[in-house]
Amino acid sequence: MDIKIIYFDLPFWRAEISRLPLFIANIKFDDVRPSDDDWDYAKENGKMKDGTIIPFRELPVLLINGESIAQTMAIARICGKLGGMYPEDIIEAGKVDQIVVAVENINALLSPSMKESDPTKKKAMRKELTSNELPTYFGYLQDILSANSSDWFVGENMTIADLAVWSLLGWIASGVIDDISAEVIQPFEGLVKLYNQINKNPRVKEWKIQTYYYDKDQSDEYADDIPDSI
Ligand SMILES: N[C@@H](CCC(=O)N[C@@H](CS)C(=O)NCC(=O)O)C(=O)O
């Protein structure tokens, strides 16, 4: 199978939930990280310079056996299935999907403050996020996690649901979002435990060494600051 995952040179959850299942399962794929110039071209033309279609002019995009697939969830399902990190059972699969979509919702909660240019308004939005919105969502996630009998969100093994939450928490804990830090995660012991446990996975560690720390002085805005434990 010929597989390319196209995403920016960042360890953002939208890409990590698809890159990691392939890497963990030793499935070869092309980890394409377009330059700004390449991305400007794709945004304007709806395709990369090599002709790869970018259907919604957003990333990630998966190119699999010559077919372009867009949208984080669609790509993650395929890569999760290939890597054995997405359940066959439809109910279990739905339980995985609800977590990934919750991560998407948390991402959407954070987005407006990213776009806010007035520093006072931005600070107020971040205060609301840390005191209300994020703890509320983290509480829901933790309740689901602790209702399962294993260390994972669904079933007995790590799935893309765990990876999505892990990657989102790493982004928040990196401190790259001004006025939001790991402190907002700390009260949620179950989520902290999940985060720390995934960081101890030998293949995850290997992936981080290969992709998080290799370009310290270049484009990467936050990878170096993602903590190994909270
Ligand atoms: N609905 C899309 C959203 C993807 C998205 O928001 N991608 C952002 C990066 S995280 C993007 O491509 N931004 C660059 C741009 O729009 O120019 C998905 O689920 O994948």
Coordinates of N, CA and C and ligand atoms in Angstrom, one line a residue:
M1 N 0.8 -1.2 0.0 CA 0.0 0.0 0.0 C 0.9 1.3 0.0
D2 N 0.5 2.2 -0.8 CA 1.3 3.4 -1.0 C 0.6 4.5 -0.1
I3 N 1.3 5.0 0.9 CA 0.6 5.9 1.8 C 1.5 7.2 2.1
K4 N 0.8 8.3 1.9 CA 1.4 9.6 2.3 C 0.5 10.3 3.2
I5 N 1.0 10.9 4.3 CA 0.2 11.8 5.1 C 0.8 13.2 5.0
I6 N 0.0 14.1 4.5 CA 0.4 15.4 4.3 C -0.1 16.3 5.4
Y7 N 0.8 16.9 6.1 CA 0.4 17.9 7.2 C 1.6 18.8 7.5
F8 N 1.3 19.9 8.2 CA 2.4 20.8 8.5 C 3.4 20.2 9.4
D9 N 4.6 20.9 9.5 CA 5.7 20.3 10.3 C 5.5 20.6 11.8
L10 N 4.4 20.0 12.3 CA 4.0 20.2 13.7 C 3.5 18.9 14.2
P11 N 3.6 18.7 15.5 CA 3.1 17.4 16.1 C 1.6 17.6 16.6
F12 N 0.8 18.3 15.7 CA -0.5 18.6 16.1 C -1.4 17.3 16.0
W13 N -2.4 17.3 16.9 CA -3.2 16.0 17.1 C -3.9 15.6 15.8
R14 N -4.3 16.6 14.9 CA -4.9 16.2 13.7 C -4.1 15.3 12.8
A15 N -2.8 15.4 12.9 CA -1.9 14.6 12.1 C -1.4 13.4 13.0
E16 N -1.1 13.7 14.3 CA -0.5 12.6 15.1 C -1.4 11.4 15.2
I17 N -2.7 11.6 15.3 CA -3.6 10.4 15.4 C -3.5 9.5 14.2
S18 N -3.0 10.0 13.1 CA -2.8 9.1 11.9 C -1.4 8.7 11.7
R19 N -0.5 9.6 12.0 CA 0.9 9.3 11.8 C 1.3 8.2 12.8
L20 N 0.9 8.3 14.0 CA 1.4 7.4 15.1 C 0.9 5.9 14.9
P21 N -0.4 5.7 14.6 CA -0.8 4.3 14.4 C 0.1 3.6 13.4
L22 N 0.4 4.3 12.3 CA 1.2 3.7 11.2 C 2.6 3.4 11.8
F23 N 3.2 4.4 12.4 CA 4.6 4.3 12.9 C 4.6 3.2 14.0
I24 N 3.7 3.2 14.9 CA 3.7 2.1 16.0 C 3.6 0.7 15.3
A25 N 2.8 0.6 14.3 CA 2.6 -0.7 13.7 C 3.7 -1.0 12.6
N26 N 4.7 -0.1 12.5 CA 5.8 -0.3 11.5 C 5.3 -0.4 10.1
I27 N 4.3 0.4 9.8 CA 3.7 0.5 8.4 C 4.4 1.7 7.8
K28 N 5.1 1.4 6.7 CA 5.8 2.5 6.0 C 4.9 3.6 5.4
F29 N 5.2 4.8 5.6 CA 4.4 5.9 5.0 C 5.3 7.1 4.7
D30 N 4.9 7.9 3.8 CA 5.7 9.1 3.5 C 5.1 10.2 4.4
D31 N 5.9 10.8 5.3 CA 5.5 11.8 6.2 C 5.8 13.2 5.6
V32 N 4.8 13.6 4.8 CA 5.1 14.9 4.0 C 4.7 16.1 4.8
R33 N 5.7 17.0 4.9 CA 5.5 18.3 5.6 C 5.8 19.4 4.7
P34 N 4.7 20.0 4.1 CA 5.0 21.0 3.0 C 5.6 22.3 3.6
S35 N 6.5 22.9 2.8 CA 7.0 24.2 3.1 C 5.9 25.3 3.0
D36 N 6.1 26.4 3.5 CA 5.2 27.5 3.4 C 4.8 27.8 1.9
D37 N 5.9 27.7 1.1 CA 5.7 28.0 -0.3 C 4.8 26.9 -1.0
D38 N 5.1 25.7 -0.6 CA 4.3 24.6 -1.2 C 2.9 24.7 -0.8
W39 N 2.7 25.1 0.5 CA 1.3 25.2 1.0 C 0.6 26.4 0.3
D40 N 1.3 27.5 0.1 CA 0.6 28.6 -0.6 C 0.1 28.2 -1.9
Y41 N 1.0 27.4 -2.6 CA 0.6 26.8 -3.9 C -0.7 26.0 -3.8
A42 N -0.7 25.1 -2.8 CA -1.8 24.1 -2.7 C -3.1 24.9 -2.3
K43 N -3.0 25.9 -1.5 CA -4.1 26.6 -1.1 C -4.7 27.3 -2.3
E44 N -3.9 27.8 -3.1 CA -4.4 28.6 -4.3 C -4.9 27.6 -5.4
N45 N -4.3 26.5 -5.5 CA -4.7 25.6 -6.7 C -5.5 24.3 -6.3
G46 N -5.6 24.1 -5.0 CA -6.4 22.9 -4.6 C -5.6 21.6 -4.9
K47 N -4.3 21.7 -5.1 CA -3.5 20.5 -5.3 C -2.0 20.9 -5.0
M48 N -1.2 19.9 -4.6 CA 0.2 20.1 -4.4 C 0.9 20.3 -5.7
K49 N 2.1 20.7 -5.7 CA 2.9 20.9 -6.9 C 3.0 19.6 -7.7
D50 N 3.0 18.4 -7.0 CA 3.1 17.1 -7.6 C 1.7 16.6 -8.1
G51 N 0.7 17.5 -8.0 CA -0.6 17.1 -8.5 C -1.6 16.5 -7.5
T52 N -1.0 16.2 -6.3 CA -1.9 15.6 -5.2 C -3.0 16.5 -4.9
I53 N -4.3 16.0 -5.0 CA -5.5 16.8 -4.7 C -5.6 17.1 -3.2
I54 N -5.9 18.4 -2.9 CA -6.1 18.8 -1.5 C -7.6 19.2 -1.5
P55 N -8.5 18.3 -1.2 CA -9.9 18.5 -1.5 C -10.6 19.7 -0.9
F56 N -10.3 20.0 0.4 CA -10.9 21.2 1.0 C -9.9 22.3 1.2
R57 N -8.7 22.2 0.6 CA -7.6 23.2 0.7 C -7.3 23.4 2.2
E58 N -7.3 22.2 2.9 CA -6.9 22.2 4.3 C -6.1 20.9 4.5
L59 N -5.3 20.9 5.6 CA -4.6 19.6 5.9 C -5.1 19.2 7.3
P60 N -5.0 17.9 7.6 CA -4.3 16.8 6.9 C -5.0 16.3 5.6
V61 N -4.2 15.7 4.7 CA -4.7 14.9 3.6 C -3.9 13.6 3.6
L62 N -4.7 12.6 3.3 CA -4.0 11.2 3.2 C -4.1 10.9 1.7
L63 N -2.9 10.5 1.2 CA -2.9 10.0 -0.2 C -2.6 8.5 -0.1
I64 N -3.6 7.7 -0.5 CA -3.5 6.3 -0.3 C -3.8 5.6 -1.6
N65 N -2.8 4.9 -2.1 CA -2.9 4.3 -3.4 C -3.4 5.2 -4.5
G66 N -2.9 6.5 -4.4 CA -3.2 7.5 -5.4 C -4.5 8.2 -5.2
E67 N -5.3 7.9 -4.1 CA -6.5 8.6 -3.8 C -6.3 9.6 -2.7
S68 N -6.8 10.8 -2.9 CA -6.7 11.8 -1.8 C -7.9 11.7 -0.9
I69 N -7.7 11.6 0.4 CA -8.8 11.6 1.4 C -8.5 12.8 2.4
A70 N -9.5 13.6 2.6 CA -9.3 14.7 3.5 C -10.2 14.5 4.8
Q71 N -10.0 15.4 5.7 CA -10.8 15.4 7.0 C -10.1 14.5 8.0
T72 N -9.7 15.1 9.2 CA -9.0 14.4 10.2 C -9.6 13.0 10.6
M73 N -10.9 13.0 10.8 CA -11.5 11.8 11.3 C -11.5 10.7 10.3
A74 N -11.7 11.0 9.0 CA -11.7 10.0 7.9 C -10.3 9.4 7.8
I75 N -9.3 10.3 7.9 CA -8.0 9.8 7.8 C -7.6 8.9 9.0
A76 N -8.0 9.4 10.1 CA -7.6 8.7 11.4 C -8.2 7.3 11.4
R77 N -9.5 7.2 10.9 CA -10.1 5.9 10.9 C -9.3 4.9 10.0
I78 N -8.9 5.4 8.8 CA -8.1 4.5 7.9 C -6.8 4.1 8.6
C79 N -6.1 5.1 9.0 CA -4.7 4.8 9.6 C -4.9 4.0 10.9
G80 N -5.9 4.3 11.7 CA -6.1 3.5 12.9 C -6.4 2.1 12.6
K81 N -7.3 1.8 11.5 CA -7.6 0.5 11.1 C -6.3 -0.2 10.7
L82 N -5.5 0.4 9.8 CA -4.3 -0.2 9.3 C -3.4 -0.5 10.4
G83 N -3.3 0.3 11.4 CA -2.3 0.1 12.5 C -2.9 -0.7 13.7
G84 N -4.2 -1.2 13.5 CA -4.8 -2.0 14.6 C -5.2 -1.2 15.8
M85 N -5.4 0.1 15.6 CA -5.8 1.0 16.7 C -7.2 1.6 16.6
Y86 N -8.0 0.9 15.8 CA -9.4 1.3 15.6 C -10.3 0.1 15.6
P87 N -11.3 0.0 16.4 CA -12.0 -1.3 16.6 C -12.9 -1.7 15.4
E88 N -13.0 -3.0 15.2 CA -13.9 -3.5 14.1 C -15.4 -3.3 14.6
D89 N -15.6 -3.6 15.8 CA -17.0 -3.6 16.4 C -17.6 -2.2 16.2
I90 N -18.9 -2.1 15.7 CA -19.4 -0.7 15.4 C -19.6 0.1 16.7
I91 N -20.0 -0.6 17.8 CA -20.2 0.2 19.0 C -18.9 0.7 19.6
E92 N -17.9 -0.2 19.6 CA -16.6 0.2 20.1 C -16.1 1.4 19.2
A93 N -16.3 1.2 17.9 CA -15.8 2.2 17.0 C -16.5 3.6 17.3
G94 N -17.8 3.5 17.6 CA -18.5 4.7 17.9 C -18.0 5.4 19.2
K95 N -17.6 4.5 20.1 CA -17.0 5.1 21.4 C -15.6 5.8 21.1
V96 N -14.9 5.2 20.1 CA -13.6 5.9 19.8 C -14.0 7.2 19.1
D97 N -14.9 7.2 18.1 CA -15.3 8.4 17.4 C -15.7 9.5 18.3
Q98 N -16.5 9.2 19.3 CA -17.0 10.2 20.2 C -15.9 10.9 20.9
I99 N -14.8 10.2 21.2 CA -13.7 10.9 21.9 C -12.9 11.8 20.9
V100 N -12.7 11.3 19.7 CA -12.0 12.1 18.7 C -12.7 13.3 18.4
V101 N -14.1 13.2 18.3 CA -14.9 14.4 18.0 C -14.9 15.3 19.1
A102 N -14.8 14.8 20.4 CA -14.8 15.7 21.6 C -13.5 16.5 21.5
V103 N -12.4 15.8 21.1 CA -11.1 16.5 21.0 C -11.2 17.7 19.9
E104 N -11.9 17.3 18.8 CA -12.2 18.3 17.8 C -13.0 19.5 18.4
N105 N -14.0 19.2 19.3 CA -14.8 20.3 19.9 C -13.9 21.1 20.8
I106 N -13.0 20.5 21.6 CA -12.1 21.2 22.5 C -11.2 22.2 21.6
N107 N -10.7 21.6 20.5 CA -9.9 22.4 19.6 C -10.7 23.6 19.1
A108 N -12.0 23.4 18.8 CA -12.9 24.5 18.3 C -13.1 25.5 19.4
L109 N -13.1 25.1 20.7 CA -13.3 26.0 21.8 C -12.1 26.9 21.9
L110 N -10.9 26.4 21.6 CA -9.7 27.2 21.7 C -9.5 28.1 20.5
S111 N -10.1 27.8 19.4 CA -9.8 28.5 18.2 C -10.2 30.0 18.2
P112 N -11.3 30.5 18.7 CA -11.7 31.9 18.7 C -10.6 32.8 19.3
S113 N -10.1 32.3 20.5 CA -9.1 33.1 21.2 C -7.8 33.2 20.4
M114 N -7.5 32.2 19.5 CA -6.3 32.2 18.7 C -6.4 33.3 17.7
K115 N -7.7 33.6 17.2 CA -7.9 34.6 16.2 C -8.0 36.0 16.7
E116 N -8.2 36.1 18.0 CA -8.5 37.4 18.7 C -7.2 38.2 18.7
S117 N -7.2 39.4 18.2 CA -6.0 40.2 18.2 C -5.9 41.2 19.3
D118 N -7.1 41.5 19.9 CA -7.0 42.5 21.1 C -6.6 41.7 22.3
P119 N -5.4 42.1 22.9 CA -4.8 41.3 24.0 C -5.7 41.2 25.2
T120 N -6.5 42.3 25.5 CA -7.3 42.2 26.7 C -8.5 41.2 26.5
K121 N -9.1 41.3 25.3 CA -10.2 40.3 25.0 C -9.6 38.9 25.0
K122 N -8.4 38.7 24.4 CA -7.8 37.4 24.4 C -7.6 36.8 25.8
K123 N -7.1 37.7 26.7 CA -6.8 37.2 28.0 C -8.2 36.8 28.7
A124 N -9.2 37.6 28.5 CA -10.5 37.2 29.1 C -11.0 35.9 28.5
M125 N -10.8 35.7 27.2 CA -11.3 34.4 26.6 C -10.5 33.3 27.2
R126 N -9.2 33.5 27.4 CA -8.4 32.4 27.9 C -8.7 32.1 29.4
K127 N -9.1 33.1 30.1 CA -9.5 33.0 31.5 C -10.8 32.1 31.6
E128 N -11.7 32.4 30.7 CA -13.0 31.6 30.6 C -12.7 30.2 30.3
L129 N -11.7 30.0 29.4 CA -11.4 28.6 28.9 C -10.8 27.9 30.1
T130 N -9.9 28.5 30.9 CA -9.2 27.7 32.0 C -10.1 27.6 33.2
S131 N -11.0 28.5 33.4 CA -11.8 28.4 34.6 C -13.1 27.6 34.4
N132 N -13.6 27.6 33.1 CA -14.9 26.9 32.9 C -14.8 25.8 31.8
E133 N -14.6 26.3 30.5 CA -14.8 25.5 29.4 C -13.9 24.2 29.4
L134 N -12.6 24.4 29.5 CA -11.7 23.2 29.5 C -12.0 22.3 30.6
P135 N -12.1 22.8 31.9 CA -12.3 21.8 33.0 C -13.6 21.0 32.8
T136 N -14.6 21.7 32.3 CA -15.9 21.0 32.0 C -15.7 19.8 31.1
Y137 N -15.1 20.1 29.9 CA -14.8 19.1 28.9 C -13.9 18.0 29.5
F138 N -12.8 18.4 30.2 CA -11.9 17.4 30.7 C -12.6 16.5 31.7
G139 N -13.6 17.1 32.5 CA -14.3 16.3 33.4 C -15.1 15.2 32.7
Y140 N -15.8 15.6 31.6 CA -16.6 14.6 30.8 C -15.7 13.5 30.3
L141 N -14.5 13.9 29.8 CA -13.6 12.9 29.2 C -13.1 12.0 30.3
Q142 N -12.8 12.6 31.5 CA -12.3 11.7 32.6 C -13.3 10.7 33.0
D143 N -14.6 11.2 33.1 CA -15.7 10.3 33.5 C -15.8 9.1 32.5
I144 N -15.6 9.3 31.3 CA -15.7 8.2 30.3 C -14.5 7.3 30.4
L145 N -13.3 7.9 30.6 CA -12.1 7.1 30.8 C -12.2 6.2 32.1
S146 N -12.7 6.8 33.2 CA -12.7 6.0 34.4 C -13.9 4.9 34.4
A147 N -14.9 5.1 33.5 CA -15.9 4.1 33.4 C -15.5 2.9 32.7
N148 N -14.4 3.0 31.9 CA -13.8 1.8 31.2 C -12.9 1.1 32.2
S149 N -12.9 -0.3 32.1 CA -12.2 -1.0 33.1 C -10.7 -1.1 32.8
S150 N -10.2 -0.7 31.6 CA -8.8 -0.7 31.4 C -8.2 0.7 31.5
D151 N -6.9 0.8 31.1 CA -6.3 2.2 31.2 C -6.7 3.1 30.1
W152 N -7.5 2.5 29.1 CA -7.7 3.2 27.9 C -9.2 3.7 27.8
F153 N -9.4 4.6 26.8 CA -10.8 5.1 26.7 C -11.8 4.0 26.2
V154 N -11.3 3.1 25.3 CA -12.2 2.1 24.8 C -11.5 0.7 24.7
G155 N -12.2 -0.3 25.2 CA -11.7 -1.6 25.1 C -10.4 -1.8 26.0
E156 N -9.6 -2.8 25.6 CA -8.4 -3.2 26.4 C -7.1 -2.6 25.9
N157 N -7.1 -1.9 24.8 CA -5.9 -1.5 24.2 C -5.9 0.0 23.8
M158 N -4.7 0.5 23.5 CA -4.7 1.9 23.1 C -5.3 2.1 21.7
T159 N -6.1 3.1 21.5 CA -6.7 3.4 20.2 C -6.4 4.8 19.8
I160 N -6.9 5.2 18.7 CA -6.7 6.6 18.2 C -7.4 7.6 19.2
A161 N -8.4 7.1 20.0 CA -9.1 8.0 20.9 C -8.0 8.4 22.0
D162 N -7.2 7.5 22.5 CA -6.2 7.8 23.5 C -5.2 8.8 22.9
L163 N -4.8 8.5 21.6 CA -3.8 9.3 21.0 C -4.3 10.7 20.7
A164 N -5.6 10.8 20.4 CA -6.1 12.2 20.2 C -6.0 13.0 21.4
V165 N -6.5 12.4 22.5 CA -6.5 13.1 23.8 C -5.0 13.4 24.2
W166 N -4.2 12.4 24.1 CA -2.8 12.6 24.5 C -2.1 13.8 23.7
S167 N -2.4 13.8 22.4 CA -1.7 14.9 21.6 C -2.3 16.2 21.9
L168 N -3.6 16.3 22.1 CA -4.3 17.6 22.5 C -3.7 18.1 23.9
L169 N -3.6 17.2 24.8 CA -3.0 17.5 26.1 C -1.6 18.0 26.0
G170 N -0.8 17.4 25.2 CA 0.6 17.8 25.0 C 0.7 19.2 24.4
W171 N -0.2 19.5 23.5 CA -0.3 20.9 22.9 C -0.6 21.9 24.0
I172 N -1.6 21.6 24.8 CA -2.0 22.5 25.9 C -0.9 22.6 26.9
A173 N -0.2 21.5 27.3 CA 0.8 21.5 28.3 C 2.1 22.1 27.8
S174 N 2.3 22.3 26.5 CA 3.5 22.9 26.0 C 3.6 24.4 26.4
G175 N 2.5 25.0 26.7 CA 2.5 26.4 27.1 C 2.5 27.3 25.9
V176 N 2.3 26.8 24.7 CA 2.4 27.6 23.5 C 1.1 28.5 23.4
I177 N 0.0 28.1 24.1 CA -1.2 28.9 24.1 C -1.1 29.8 25.3
D178 N -0.8 31.1 25.1 CA -0.6 32.0 26.2 C -1.8 31.9 27.2
D179 N -1.4 32.0 28.5 CA -2.3 32.0 29.6 C -3.1 30.7 29.8
I180 N -2.7 29.6 29.1 CA -3.2 28.3 29.4 C -2.0 27.4 29.5
S181 N -2.0 26.6 30.7 CA -0.8 25.8 30.9 C -1.3 24.4 31.4
A182 N -0.3 23.6 31.7 CA -0.6 22.2 32.2 C -1.4 22.2 33.4
E183 N -1.4 23.3 34.1 CA -2.2 23.4 35.4 C -3.7 23.1 35.2
V184 N -4.2 23.4 34.0 CA -5.6 23.2 33.7 C -5.9 21.7 33.6
I185 N -4.9 20.9 33.4 CA -5.1 19.5 33.2 C -4.9 18.7 34.5
Q186 N -4.0 19.3 35.4 CA -3.5 18.7 36.6 C -4.6 18.1 37.5
P187 N -5.8 18.8 37.7 CA -6.8 18.2 38.6 C -7.4 16.9 38.0
F188 N -7.2 16.6 36.8 CA -7.8 15.4 36.2 C -6.8 14.2 36.1
E189 N -6.7 13.5 37.3 CA -5.7 12.5 37.5 C -5.7 11.4 36.4
G190 N -6.9 11.1 36.0 CA -7.0 10.0 35.0 C -6.4 10.4 33.7
L191 N -6.7 11.7 33.3 CA -6.1 12.2 32.0 C -4.6 12.4 32.1
V192 N -4.1 12.8 33.3 CA -2.7 12.9 33.6 C -2.0 11.6 33.4
K193 N -2.7 10.6 34.0 CA -2.1 9.2 34.0 C -2.0 8.7 32.6
L194 N -3.1 8.9 31.8 CA -3.1 8.5 30.4 C -2.0 9.2 29.6
Y195 N -1.9 10.5 29.8 CA -0.8 11.3 29.1 C 0.6 10.7 29.4
N196 N 0.8 10.5 30.7 CA 2.2 10.0 31.1 C 2.4 8.6 30.6
Q197 N 1.4 7.8 30.6 CA 1.6 6.4 30.2 C 1.9 6.3 28.7
I198 N 1.2 7.1 27.9 CA 1.5 7.1 26.4 C 2.9 7.6 26.1
N199 N 3.3 8.6 26.9 CA 4.7 9.1 26.7 C 5.7 8.0 27.0
K200 N 5.4 7.0 27.8 CA 6.3 5.9 28.1 C 6.4 4.8 27.1
N201 N 5.4 4.8 26.2 CA 5.4 3.8 25.1 C 6.7 3.9 24.3
P202 N 7.4 2.8 24.2 CA 8.7 2.9 23.5 C 8.6 3.4 22.0
R203 N 7.6 3.0 21.3 CA 7.4 3.5 19.9 C 7.1 5.0 19.9
V204 N 6.3 5.5 20.9 CA 5.9 6.9 21.0 C 7.2 7.7 21.3
K205 N 8.0 7.1 22.2 CA 9.3 7.8 22.5 C 10.1 7.9 21.3
E206 N 10.2 6.9 20.5 CA 11.0 6.8 19.3 C 10.5 7.9 18.3
W207 N 9.2 7.9 18.2 CA 8.6 8.9 17.3 C 8.9 10.3 17.7
K208 N 8.9 10.6 19.0 CA 9.1 11.9 19.5 C 10.6 12.3 19.2
I209 N 11.5 11.3 19.4 CA 12.9 11.7 19.2 C 13.1 12.0 17.7
Q210 N 12.5 11.2 16.8 CA 12.6 11.4 15.4 C 12.0 12.7 14.9
T211 N 10.9 13.0 15.5 CA 10.1 14.1 14.8 C 9.9 15.4 15.7
Y212 N 10.1 15.3 17.0 CA 9.9 16.5 17.8 C 11.1 17.3 18.0
Y213 N 12.2 16.6 18.1 CA 13.4 17.4 18.5 C 14.4 17.6 17.4
Y214 N 14.1 17.2 16.2 CA 15.1 17.2 15.1 C 15.4 18.6 14.5
D215 N 14.4 19.5 14.7 CA 14.6 20.8 14.0 C 14.5 21.9 15.0
K216 N 15.2 21.8 16.1 CA 15.0 22.7 17.2 C 15.0 24.2 16.8
D217 N 15.9 24.6 15.8 CA 16.0 26.0 15.4 C 15.2 26.3 14.2
Q218 N 14.4 25.4 13.7 CA 13.6 25.7 12.5 C 12.2 26.1 12.8
S219 N 11.3 25.4 12.0 CA 9.9 25.9 12.0 C 9.1 25.5 13.2
D220 N 9.5 24.5 14.0 CA 8.7 24.0 15.0 C 8.4 24.9 16.1
E221 N 7.2 25.3 16.3 CA 6.9 26.3 17.3 C 6.8 25.8 18.7
Y222 N 6.4 24.5 18.9 CA 6.1 24.1 20.2 C 6.6 22.6 20.6
A223 N 7.0 21.9 19.6 CA 7.3 20.5 19.8 C 8.4 20.3 21.0
D224 N 9.4 21.2 21.0 CA 10.4 21.0 22.0 C 9.9 21.2 23.4
D225 N 8.8 21.9 23.5 CA 8.2 22.2 24.9 C 7.2 21.3 25.4
I226 N 6.8 20.3 24.5 CA 5.8 19.3 25.0 C 6.4 18.4 26.1
P227 N 5.8 18.5 27.3 CA 6.5 17.7 28.4 C 6.3 16.2 28.2
D228 N 7.2 15.4 28.8 CA 7.1 14.0 28.8 C 6.1 13.5 29.9
S229 N 6.0 14.4 30.9 CA 5.0 14.1 31.9 C 4.4 15.4 32.4
I230 N 3.2 15.2 33.0 CA 2.5 16.4 33.5 C 2.5 16.3 35.0
Ligands
LIG1 N1 -12.2 19.9 8.9 C1 -10.8 19.8 8.8 C2 -10.1 20.9 9.4 C3 -8.6 20.9 9.1 C4 -8.0 22.2 9.5 O1 -8.5 23.1 10.2 N2 -6.7 22.3 9.0 C5 -5.9 23.5 9.3 C6 -4.7 23.1 10.1 S1 -5.0 22.5 11.7 C7 -5.4 24.0 8.0 O2 -5.3 23.3 7.0 N3 -5.1 25.3 8.0 C8 -4.4 26.0 6.9 C9 -5.2 26.8 6.1 O3 -6.4 26.7 6.1 O4 -4.6 27.5 5.2 C10 -10.3 18.4 9.3 O5 -11.1 17.8 10.1 O6 -9.2 17.9 9.0

